[in-house]
C-alpha atoms as one frame of an Amber mdcrd trajectory, in Angstrom:
protein
  -4.767   2.111  23.222  -2.164  -0.362  22.866  -1.979  -1.225  19.536   0.541
  -4.132  18.079   1.606  -4.110  14.611   0.611  -7.791  13.350   2.223  -8.802
  10.280   0.320 -11.453   7.842   3.389 -13.595   8.074   4.542 -13.667   5.145
   6.599 -10.439   5.238   9.247  -9.819   8.290   8.110  -6.986  10.602  10.208
  -3.806   9.648   9.100  -2.014  13.566   6.141   0.536  13.267   8.657   3.438
  11.255   5.492   4.375   9.580   4.509   6.657  12.435   8.227   8.601  11.652
   9.197  11.103   9.151   9.224   9.578   5.282  12.869  10.102   3.426  12.987
   9.484  -0.221  15.511   7.645  -0.711  16.550   6.343  -3.910  13.693   4.624
  -5.757  10.867   5.966  -5.068   8.715   3.709  -3.262   4.790   2.971  -3.024
   3.255   0.669  -1.274   0.508  -1.831  -2.606  -2.543  -0.611  -4.214  -3.728
  -3.348  -6.332  -2.756  -1.933  -9.656  -1.111  -4.944 -11.746   1.047  -4.733
 -14.547  -0.204  -6.668 -16.756   1.594  -7.511 -20.083   2.655  -4.150 -21.481
   0.886  -1.447 -19.807  -1.074  -1.096 -16.492  -4.590  -2.404 -15.740  -5.846
   0.555 -13.908  -9.787  -0.645 -13.856 -10.119  -4.684 -11.684  -7.750  -6.745
 -11.099  -9.266 -10.629 -11.144  -8.223 -13.429  -9.113  -8.648 -17.338 -10.249
 -10.383 -19.271  -8.721 -12.896 -22.132  -7.937 -16.807 -22.456  -7.115 -15.790
 -22.024  -3.264 -13.229 -19.916  -2.729 -13.302 -15.609  -2.699 -12.054 -13.249
  -5.319  -9.091 -11.052  -5.238  -9.881  -7.333  -6.420  -7.948  -4.416  -6.790
  -8.925  -1.289  -4.272  -8.588   1.308  -7.914 -11.393  -1.089  -8.953 -13.092
  -4.051  -6.313 -14.505  -6.188  -8.935 -14.268  -9.505  -7.826 -14.667 -12.802
 -10.168 -17.804 -13.737 -10.350 -18.702 -17.263  -9.830 -21.926 -19.922  -9.501
 -21.248 -20.391  -5.580 -21.289 -16.514  -4.197 -20.898 -15.813  -0.927 -23.883
 -15.044   1.757 -23.040 -11.834   3.720 -24.389 -12.492   7.165 -26.585 -10.582
   8.857 -24.611 -10.467  12.561 -21.143 -11.155  13.146 -20.150 -14.555  14.199
 -20.659 -15.122  18.276 -18.247 -18.186  18.731 -15.607 -17.232  21.739 -12.191
 -15.541  20.091 -14.879 -14.377  17.055 -14.986 -10.909  18.466 -12.458 -10.026
  21.071  -9.168 -11.192  19.285  -5.738  -9.387  20.323  -5.941  -6.430  17.299
  -8.739  -5.744  16.872  -8.857  -2.089  16.484 -11.778   1.130  16.977 -12.093
   2.664  13.787 -11.740   6.931  14.420 -13.855   9.759  11.921 -11.667  11.877
   9.670 -12.180  15.360  11.029 -12.893  17.090   8.062 -15.638  16.396   4.545
 -14.194  16.732   1.330 -16.317  16.078  -1.704 -18.198  13.327   0.618 -14.875
  11.912   1.481 -13.505  11.929   5.033 -10.724  13.297   5.271  -7.605  14.642
   7.861  -7.268  11.362  10.225  -4.651  10.942  13.490  -1.359   9.992  12.441
  -1.638   7.108  14.331  -2.522   3.152  13.526  -5.494   3.617  13.742  -5.665
   6.778  11.870  -4.027   4.428   9.055  -6.485   1.580   8.819  -9.853   4.243
   9.169  -7.901   6.408   6.368  -8.101   2.873   4.767 -11.459   1.776   4.617
 -12.260   5.360   3.780 -11.144   5.188   0.733 -12.104   1.955   0.001 -16.044
   1.702   0.922 -15.527   4.843  -1.322 -13.963   3.936  -4.436 -17.154   1.332
  -4.410 -18.909   2.997  -7.276 -19.902   2.528 -10.851 -19.860   5.791 -11.627
 -16.707   7.007 -13.153 -16.703  10.401 -12.208 -17.681   9.837  -8.963 -14.565
   8.066  -8.890 -12.339  10.087  -9.907 -13.627  13.157  -8.012 -12.687  10.490
  -4.964  -8.979   9.960  -6.797  -8.932  14.033  -6.530  -9.421  14.009  -2.887
  -7.361  10.751  -1.552  -4.396  10.237  -3.954  -0.907  11.067  -3.402   0.219
  14.591  -5.049   2.823  11.715  -7.016  -0.303  10.437  -8.339  -0.721  12.764
 -11.128  -2.924  11.014 -12.886  -4.791   9.437 -10.613  -8.228  10.491 -11.041
  -8.053   9.310 -14.644  -7.220   5.840 -13.488  -9.961   5.659 -11.028 -12.729
   6.658 -13.686 -11.404   3.848 -16.323 -11.161   1.371 -13.372 -14.949   2.168
 -13.070 -15.284   2.006 -16.767 -13.476  -1.306 -16.532 -16.406  -2.553 -13.486
 -19.086  -1.853 -15.895 -17.997  -3.094 -18.656 -16.863  -6.472 -16.402 -20.321
  -6.767 -15.387 -22.570  -6.641 -19.085 -23.366  -3.204 -18.066 -22.466   0.497
 -20.453 -19.277   1.591 -19.549 -20.141   4.643 -20.373 -23.454   6.644 -19.420
 -26.463   6.266 -17.154 -26.048   2.810 -15.141 -29.084   1.156 -15.937 -32.187
   1.586 -13.383 -31.160  -0.742  -9.698 -27.308  -1.245 -10.726 -24.913  -0.398
  -7.933 -21.730  -1.852  -6.643 -20.832  -0.943  -2.836 -18.053  -2.207  -1.222
 -17.599  -2.866   2.951 -14.383  -3.339   4.427 -14.917  -6.400   7.168 -11.300
  -7.026   8.505  -7.707  -5.346   8.493  -4.319  -6.543   8.344  -1.386  -4.059
   9.136   1.829  -5.004   7.207   4.760  -2.804   8.163   7.213  -0.880   5.569
  10.775  -0.251   5.274  10.412   3.189   4.299   9.062   5.477   7.088   5.612
   6.747   6.820   4.295   4.219   4.998   2.392   1.346   5.361   0.147  -1.482
   4.153  -3.485  -2.049   5.027  -5.058  -5.074   3.397  -8.910  -5.459   4.227
 -10.875  -8.124   3.787 -14.908  -6.731   2.588 -17.550  -8.018   1.196 -18.153
  -7.121  -2.600 -21.953  -6.041  -3.087 -23.456  -6.194  -6.818 -26.669  -5.179
  -7.939 -27.408  -5.447 -11.699 -31.136  -6.068 -13.939 -29.487  -8.993 -15.277
 -28.318 -10.770 -12.506 -29.689  -9.411  -9.492 -27.571  -8.834  -6.277 -24.617
 -11.461  -5.658 -21.858 -11.143  -2.893 -18.530 -11.497  -2.683 -15.059 -12.109
  -1.176 -11.735 -10.014  -1.733  -8.479  -8.931  -0.786  -7.793  -5.247  -1.078
  -4.647  -3.603  -0.184  -4.287   0.085   0.306  -0.812   2.115   0.020  -0.724
   4.635   2.464   1.757   7.462   2.780   1.610  10.328   5.401   1.827  13.693
   3.540   0.518  17.390   4.439  -0.498  16.370   7.603  -2.954  13.516   6.468
  -2.460   9.451   5.076  -2.796   9.644   1.774  -3.420   6.437  -1.121  -0.296
   5.667  -2.687   1.349   3.659  -6.285   2.307   0.511  -6.231   3.523  -1.858
  -9.293   5.234  -3.943  -7.289   1.909  -5.858  -5.480   2.065  -8.840  -5.235
  -2.074  -9.724  -6.325  -1.195 -13.560  -5.630   0.022 -13.565  -1.583  -3.153
 -11.912  -0.717  -4.853 -14.617  -2.549  -3.578 -16.901  -0.247  -5.233 -14.446
   2.426  -8.651 -15.090   1.422 -11.321 -16.445   4.084 -14.866 -15.234   5.099
 -14.875 -12.854   7.218 -14.482 -13.976  11.224 -14.765 -16.787  10.645 -11.610
 -19.470  11.929 -10.124 -19.494   8.979  -9.770 -15.349   8.786  -8.328 -15.622
  11.968  -5.322 -18.068  11.502  -4.543 -16.077   8.444  -4.094 -12.633  11.383
  -7.542 -10.688   9.854  -8.681  -8.623  12.450 -11.733  -6.726  13.196 -12.431
  -3.232  12.283 -15.450  -2.424  15.072 -16.862   1.238  14.738
């Protein structure tokens, strides 16, 4: 299927190098995951974006918790049908991983569709309040060099729970849940062969007994590289969250299209 790489307009197109064998030279480069350096350390929990009541929140893949506001975004029951919204050049048909490991689909093809599909699966699987589940997912999807990924993901789930007024450990109150639903994507080519960063525009839906169900829009980067025959999630300490926040928009809107977002087709 024809596929053209598209940048968001703030990074130069480095070409379709991520399909080539990966070489590590000089300082190890990991594409953006959304972990942000905060004062003396890395906040493995939530990456919160400051916003006005009408602006969606950005979040990290390690912990997809957006900043709540009094004006939450409603999830449309169906995609808009305005001309040009659902048939934009660059829309991508998702592919399915060939294997299932601990409930996570893996073994995607080394193609743009494979990378985007892997990132969407990883993002959705990370949407949970359960630290043990999140750690288990981390063991499956993280690159080998990210030795403490499982611990960081578990800490992220605990931070999410605290953020929403839930106990950080132990059983969740009945009916509590967190889910992430990727809607659109952008590919940002890397100068390092074998690497690619995929940005996702997603709905974050959180339910608690106290607040009920709320929804918001988040932008999450998934840094991927090809390792041992599959796409793996890479850790990043250079993520430009401020730039990601500039890409916030309601999925499928004209603004989203103008910012370079393209549809994920099942």
